[in-house]
Amino acid sequence: MQSSQELDLARLAPAYDSILQLVPYQTGKPVEELTREYGVSDVVKLASNENPIGCSPHVTLAITEQLTQLARYPDGNGYYLKQALSDFNNINIDCITLGNGSDDLLDILARSFVGCDDAIVYSQYAFVVYSMLAKIQGATGIEVPAQRFGHDLNAMRQAVLDNTNTKLVFIANPNNPTGTGLESEAIREFIASMPASVLVVLDEAYIEYSPETNNRTLLDEFDNLVIVRTFSKAYGLAGLRIGYALSSAPVADLLNRVRQPFNVSRIGLAAAAAALADQDFIAQTCKVNESQMRWLNKQFDALGLAFVKSHANFIMVEIEDAVAIHQALLEQGVIVRPLIGYGLPNWLRITVGLAEDNTRLIDTLRSILVND
Ligand SMILES: Cc1ncc(COP(=O)(O)O)c(C=O)c1O
C-alpha cells in the first residue's frame, strides 16, 4: 500500500549517506553457482579459506544428538560451550561472548562502542568488514597505509593519537587477505601505548595456523583488549556460524547485553563444543596446511609468480591481470578470490586445499599462463 507521504530513507537511516558508499561484501562464488553458470561439474573451491578436510567427525554425532530438540530454543547463554572455552583458554566464563560467526562479534563491538562522531582505525589491506562497520555506524573509518602488505603498528598508533575520537582499532592477525602476521611483543607494545579509552580488537580468525603465537595472556594485562576467534576456519564449521570473543568481564557484560538473545543456534553450540574437544583434528589440519602451503610456494616459484609469505591457510599471489586470470580459472572450474576490491588488481588470494585441489589449481593456472 502506498503511504500518503513519500518514504524518506535519508531521514530514516541516521548513517544513510555513509551506508550508500557501502559495497556489499563479496563472498566466494558458491560451487552450485559455478556449476549452473558454466556447466562445469568438477569444481574446486579455493576462495573462502574454509578447511578442505571438513570438520572433526565428533561434530556429526553432536549435531545428530540435537535433532530431536529442534523445536526448543538453544541455551541463550551457551553455558556448556562457554565452559569448554573457559577451560580451553584458561579464562573466566564471564569474559566470553559468543557470536553467530566472528562477523557477528565484530558487528556487536561496533554497535556497542561506535557512534556517528567516532572513528575506527584499521590497516590498508585488512579484512574488509572493518571499513564496512565504520560506514554502517556512520563513523569515520581511518585506513592506515600498510607496510609490506602488513599492519604498520607505529603508523596505526599515530593515527589513534591524531584522532582522539577513535573508539576501536581492528588488527587482524594473521591478516586476511595478505596472510601477514605480527609478533606478540609488537602487539603488546601497541596495546600498552593505547589510551584506556580505545579498545583494541585482535581478530584471530586464523590463529590456529600460527600455533607459536599466543596473545591470550595479554588479556591478563590489558582491560581494553578484545580477542575475536571463529570456528569457521581451522575447525571447519563455516556453515554453522560460530565465533567467540575473549575480553575483560565488563566489556563482555556489555557485549552480552547488546547481542541477540539466541545468536548461536542449538546445533552450532553443540558442534563447536565437540570441535573444540578434538584438538587432534586441529593438529592434523595444520599439518596438511603446512605441507600443502610449502608445495604451493614451490609451484609459484617455479611459475615465476611472486607471493606474500602466509601465516594462515591462504596465500596471496601476484599475477598480472588477475581479474582475467580469475575468470579463466572460473571457466575451468577453479574458484579463487580476486583482490581488486582491496585495491590489489594484480593479486589473487588462493585458499590452500587438499593435494588434489592444489594440483588442479596449478595445472589449470599453468595452462592459462602458457596460452596467454
Ligand atoms: C580476518 C577475518 N575475520 C573474521 C572473519 C569472519 O569469519 P566468520 O564470521 O565466519 O567467523 C573472516 C572471514 O573470512 C576473516 O577472514
XYZ file of C-alpha atoms and ligand atoms in Angstrom:
388
model
C 0.000 0.000 0.000
C 1.262 3.466 -0.895
C 1.502 5.792 2.116
C 0.365 9.375 1.656
C 3.910 10.647 2.335
C 6.934 9.590 0.359
C 9.383 7.289 2.109
C 12.443 9.337 3.038
C 15.243 6.836 3.644
C 17.801 9.615 4.030
C 15.929 10.843 7.083
C 15.046 7.389 8.372
C 18.599 5.935 8.397
C 20.989 8.016 10.537
C 24.019 6.847 8.539
C 22.236 6.933 5.155
C 24.977 8.689 3.110
C 27.681 6.529 4.579
C 25.685 3.300 4.026
C 25.216 4.252 0.356
C 29.006 4.148 -0.037
C 28.997 0.555 1.159
C 29.938 -2.081 -1.394
C 28.188 -5.292 -0.290
C 30.635 -7.962 0.909
C 31.790 -10.155 -1.982
C 31.575 -13.779 -0.905
C 33.463 -16.588 -2.645
C 31.359 -17.939 -5.534
C 29.356 -20.967 -4.328
C 30.142 -24.241 -6.133
C 26.465 -24.646 -7.128
C 26.500 -21.245 -8.875
C 29.574 -22.105 -10.925
C 28.035 -25.400 -11.994
C 24.871 -23.547 -13.056
C 26.695 -20.728 -14.891
C 29.462 -22.616 -16.721
C 28.197 -26.188 -16.707
C 31.385 -27.427 -15.006
C 30.663 -30.233 -12.584
C 34.044 -30.938 -11.035
C 34.544 -27.695 -9.145
C 37.436 -26.867 -6.802
C 36.697 -24.027 -4.385
C 39.756 -22.258 -3.024
C 38.085 -18.934 -2.361
C 36.810 -18.653 1.214
C 39.600 -20.006 3.432
C 37.483 -22.950 4.529
C 39.013 -26.157 5.850
C 39.338 -28.533 2.864
C 39.388 -31.565 5.190
C 35.961 -30.711 6.603
C 35.428 -30.837 10.367
C 36.006 -33.234 13.239
C 33.969 -36.462 12.935
C 32.801 -35.880 16.528
C 30.770 -32.916 15.262
C 28.376 -35.163 13.315
C 27.428 -37.103 16.430
C 26.989 -33.919 18.472
C 24.678 -32.495 15.810
C 22.677 -35.723 15.499
C 22.002 -35.666 19.240
C 20.365 -32.251 18.862
C 17.999 -33.227 16.059
C 15.142 -34.276 18.351
C 15.307 -30.898 20.139
C 14.936 -28.511 17.210
C 11.580 -27.188 18.441
C 13.345 -25.844 21.539
C 15.336 -22.610 21.691
C 19.053 -23.025 22.341
C 20.594 -22.104 25.694
C 20.794 -18.327 25.231
C 23.863 -18.170 27.466
C 25.634 -21.036 25.716
C 26.711 -22.372 29.099
C 28.367 -25.633 28.020
C 30.256 -24.132 25.110
C 31.389 -21.213 27.258
C 32.528 -23.632 29.971
C 34.571 -25.538 27.377
C 36.036 -22.276 26.014
C 36.801 -21.121 29.545
C 38.792 -24.326 30.224
C 40.474 -24.246 26.821
C 41.573 -20.617 27.104
C 42.137 -20.602 30.855
C 39.843 -17.624 31.298
C 36.829 -16.844 33.472
C 33.486 -17.672 31.845
C 32.361 -14.039 32.445
C 34.967 -12.891 29.936
C 33.404 -14.779 26.982
C 30.834 -13.623 24.415
C 29.500 -15.984 21.750
C 28.662 -14.873 18.229
C 26.924 -16.073 15.079
C 30.318 -16.318 13.412
C 33.024 -13.835 14.349
C 31.450 -11.317 11.923
C 28.584 -11.106 14.408
C 31.044 -10.207 17.192
C 32.746 -7.537 15.080
C 29.294 -6.097 14.424
C 28.302 -6.248 18.135
C 31.569 -4.465 19.011
C 30.872 -1.670 16.532
C 27.255 -1.320 17.662
C 28.304 -1.260 21.324
C 31.136 1.239 21.102
C 30.978 3.313 17.921
C 28.636 6.205 17.147
C 28.436 8.731 14.313
C 31.050 11.050 15.833
C 33.600 8.308 16.468
C 36.408 6.731 14.469
C 37.588 3.190 13.787
C 41.248 2.623 12.874
C 42.388 -0.308 10.717
C 45.115 -1.096 8.217
C 45.062 -0.842 4.446
C 44.507 -4.361 3.032
C 42.950 -5.505 6.327
C 39.756 -7.580 6.422
C 37.138 -5.538 4.547
C 34.427 -5.890 7.195
C 36.210 -3.305 9.416
C 35.696 -0.483 6.919
C 32.129 -1.675 6.288
C 31.329 -1.425 10.001
C 32.621 2.160 10.120
C 30.277 3.036 7.236
C 27.275 1.252 8.791
C 27.766 3.157 12.049
C 28.163 6.441 10.122
C 31.571 6.713 11.813
C 34.916 7.761 10.357
C 36.951 4.834 9.047
C 40.674 5.584 9.224
C 42.653 3.329 6.915
C 46.354 3.393 7.760
C 48.762 2.606 4.873
C 50.157 -0.910 5.120
C 53.833 -1.762 5.410
C 54.909 -4.603 3.149
C 51.221 -5.672 2.977
C 51.009 -5.954 6.783
C 49.935 -3.701 9.646
C 52.204 -0.716 10.313
C 51.632 -0.544 14.063
C 53.649 2.665 14.517
C 51.545 4.460 11.923
C 48.365 2.988 13.439
C 49.416 4.254 16.878
C 49.950 7.713 15.416
C 46.532 7.591 13.715
C 44.883 6.836 17.067
C 46.787 9.647 18.788
C 45.877 12.067 15.981
C 42.189 11.124 16.130
C 41.057 11.403 19.709
C 37.556 10.220 18.728
C 38.932 6.721 17.995
C 36.956 4.031 19.804
C 38.076 0.816 18.135
C 41.278 -0.386 16.487
C 40.953 -3.570 14.450
C 44.040 -5.724 13.975
C 43.737 -8.953 12.007
C 46.460 -11.390 12.973
C 47.136 -13.223 10.712
C 45.598 -10.761 8.292
C 43.122 -11.643 5.566
C 43.748 -11.292 2.591
C 47.521 -10.742 2.859
C 48.394 -13.587 5.265
C 50.862 -11.369 7.136
C 51.495 -11.939 10.851
C 52.660 -9.819 13.783
C 54.945 -10.720 16.699
C 53.155 -10.908 20.074
C 55.640 -8.456 21.571
C 54.824 -5.854 18.899
C 51.119 -6.292 19.646
C 51.797 -5.981 23.388
C 53.731 -2.744 22.909
C 50.980 -1.386 20.686
C 48.220 -2.053 23.225
C 50.386 -0.668 26.033
C 50.666 2.619 24.094
C 46.896 2.943 23.589
C 44.772 5.339 25.652
C 42.429 3.418 28.015
C 39.506 4.938 26.077
C 40.379 2.883 22.970
C 39.503 -0.799 22.564
C 41.940 -2.914 20.580
C 40.219 -5.763 18.763
C 42.577 -8.543 17.794
C 40.877 -10.626 15.127
C 42.400 -14.096 15.338
C 40.238 -15.888 12.760
C 43.293 -17.841 11.511
C 45.288 -18.141 14.739
C 45.231 -21.953 14.783
C 47.568 -21.884 11.767
C 50.157 -19.913 13.796
C 50.334 -22.070 16.941
C 53.560 -20.343 18.057
C 51.589 -17.103 18.570
C 49.901 -16.721 21.930
C 48.221 -13.434 22.666
C 45.723 -14.846 25.160
C 47.938 -13.830 28.127
C 47.729 -10.179 27.001
C 44.164 -10.231 28.334
C 45.612 -10.581 31.854
C 47.464 -7.304 31.302
C 45.008 -5.157 29.343
C 41.326 -4.478 30.035
C 40.974 -2.708 26.682
C 41.846 -5.768 24.572
C 39.267 -7.993 22.884
C 40.333 -11.179 21.079
C 37.880 -12.489 18.479
C 38.058 -16.069 17.189
C 35.989 -18.299 14.944
C 35.025 -21.920 14.365
C 34.705 -21.169 10.621
C 38.306 -21.725 9.549
C 40.556 -24.443 11.068
C 37.599 -26.007 12.948
C 35.758 -26.402 9.646
C 32.347 -25.102 10.774
C 31.878 -22.110 8.439
C 28.386 -23.300 7.507
C 27.217 -23.241 11.123
C 28.304 -19.674 12.034
C 30.003 -19.722 15.455
C 32.618 -17.389 16.871
C 33.602 -16.064 20.276
C 35.225 -13.066 21.903
C 37.519 -13.028 24.935
C 37.739 -9.756 26.845
C 37.666 -8.223 30.293
C 34.473 -9.076 32.211
C 32.972 -5.544 31.976
C 33.416 -5.492 28.185
C 31.902 -8.989 27.895
C 28.992 -7.877 30.066
C 28.277 -5.042 27.652
C 28.629 -7.210 24.532
C 26.328 -9.821 26.044
C 23.666 -7.165 26.639
C 23.891 -5.987 23.018
C 23.946 -9.353 21.216
C 20.715 -11.018 20.098
C 19.378 -13.342 22.835
C 19.756 -16.549 20.774
C 22.538 -15.549 18.397
C 24.080 -19.030 18.280
C 21.879 -21.972 17.286
C 21.419 -25.159 19.277
C 23.303 -27.102 16.592
C 26.070 -24.503 16.495
C 26.624 -24.672 20.260
C 26.827 -28.469 20.291
C 29.017 -28.640 17.194
C 31.505 -26.046 18.460
C 31.923 -27.816 21.808
C 32.605 -31.127 20.025
C 35.010 -29.457 17.584
C 36.943 -27.734 20.381
C 37.393 -31.044 22.197
C 39.086 -32.597 19.142
C 42.456 -30.862 19.092
C 43.957 -33.828 17.180
C 41.823 -32.701 14.251
C 43.293 -29.188 14.503
C 46.817 -30.636 14.624
C 46.090 -32.725 11.504
C 44.572 -29.682 9.762
C 47.688 -27.598 10.457
C 49.975 -30.403 9.288
C 48.168 -30.751 5.949
C 48.045 -26.967 5.535
C 51.755 -26.604 6.244
C 52.868 -29.258 3.764
C 50.464 -28.065 1.056
C 51.483 -24.438 1.631
C 55.137 -25.472 1.152
C 54.223 -27.304 -2.061
C 52.253 -24.326 -3.396
C 55.101 -21.925 -2.586
C 57.440 -24.114 -4.657
C 54.987 -24.199 -7.563
C 54.566 -20.415 -7.549
C 58.359 -20.048 -7.529
C 58.564 -22.418 -10.498
C 55.919 -20.382 -12.353
C 57.845 -17.190 -11.582
C 54.944 -15.757 -9.558
C 55.629 -13.597 -6.504
C 53.671 -14.270 -3.307
C 53.494 -12.924 0.235
C 54.655 -15.378 2.912
C 51.484 -16.500 4.649
C 50.815 -17.352 8.295
C 47.346 -18.707 7.542
C 45.559 -21.181 5.224
C 45.594 -18.999 2.127
C 48.176 -17.225 0.059
C 48.250 -14.006 -1.923
C 49.887 -14.391 -5.332
C 50.883 -11.636 -7.763
C 49.581 -12.239 -11.293
C 49.305 -9.601 -13.947
C 45.688 -9.035 -14.929
C 44.456 -11.116 -12.018
C 40.788 -10.377 -12.760
C 41.026 -12.011 -16.203
C 43.015 -14.941 -14.800
C 40.373 -15.350 -12.076
C 37.698 -15.500 -14.782
C 39.676 -18.024 -16.843
C 40.112 -20.210 -13.757
C 36.369 -19.968 -13.023
C 35.523 -21.160 -16.508
C 37.655 -24.230 -15.855
C 36.010 -24.940 -12.507
C 38.582 -23.443 -10.125
C 37.289 -20.719 -7.773
C 39.835 -18.339 -6.231
C 39.439 -14.766 -4.959
C 40.384 -11.685 -6.960
C 41.572 -8.810 -4.752
C 40.655 -5.843 -6.920
C 38.155 -4.779 -4.246
C 41.091 -4.401 -1.851
C 42.944 -2.186 -4.328
C 45.137 -5.119 -5.375
C 44.200 -5.634 -9.052
C 47.252 -7.787 -9.770
C 46.810 -10.219 -6.908
C 44.738 -13.336 -6.261
C 44.052 -14.901 -2.883
C 44.137 -18.672 -3.009
C 42.999 -20.926 -0.168
C 45.275 -23.908 0.469
C 43.312 -27.020 -0.472
C 43.984 -30.742 -0.425
C 46.827 -32.066 -2.591
C 44.476 -32.902 -5.496
C 42.820 -29.436 -5.351
C 46.175 -27.663 -5.367
C 47.475 -29.798 -8.228
C 44.350 -28.963 -10.246
C 44.837 -25.255 -9.473
C 48.482 -25.237 -10.523
C 47.881 -27.305 -13.697
C 44.993 -25.022 -14.723
C 46.925 -21.865 -13.903
C 49.969 -23.075 -15.827
C 47.888 -23.839 -18.922
C 46.235 -20.385 -18.750
C 49.578 -18.601 -18.360
C 51.205 -20.573 -21.173
C 48.330 -19.823 -23.579
C 48.172 -16.161 -22.583
C 40.079 -11.907 9.387
C 38.677 -12.435 9.424
N 37.907 -12.135 10.467
C 36.648 -12.577 10.564
C 36.092 -13.351 9.577
C 34.657 -13.761 9.716
O 34.520 -15.129 9.803
P 33.236 -15.815 10.420
O 32.149 -14.793 10.516
O 32.917 -16.937 9.524
O 33.646 -16.265 11.808
C 36.848 -13.702 8.464
C 36.259 -14.497 7.368
O 36.752 -14.618 6.301
C 38.173 -13.230 8.388
O 38.944 -13.520 7.335
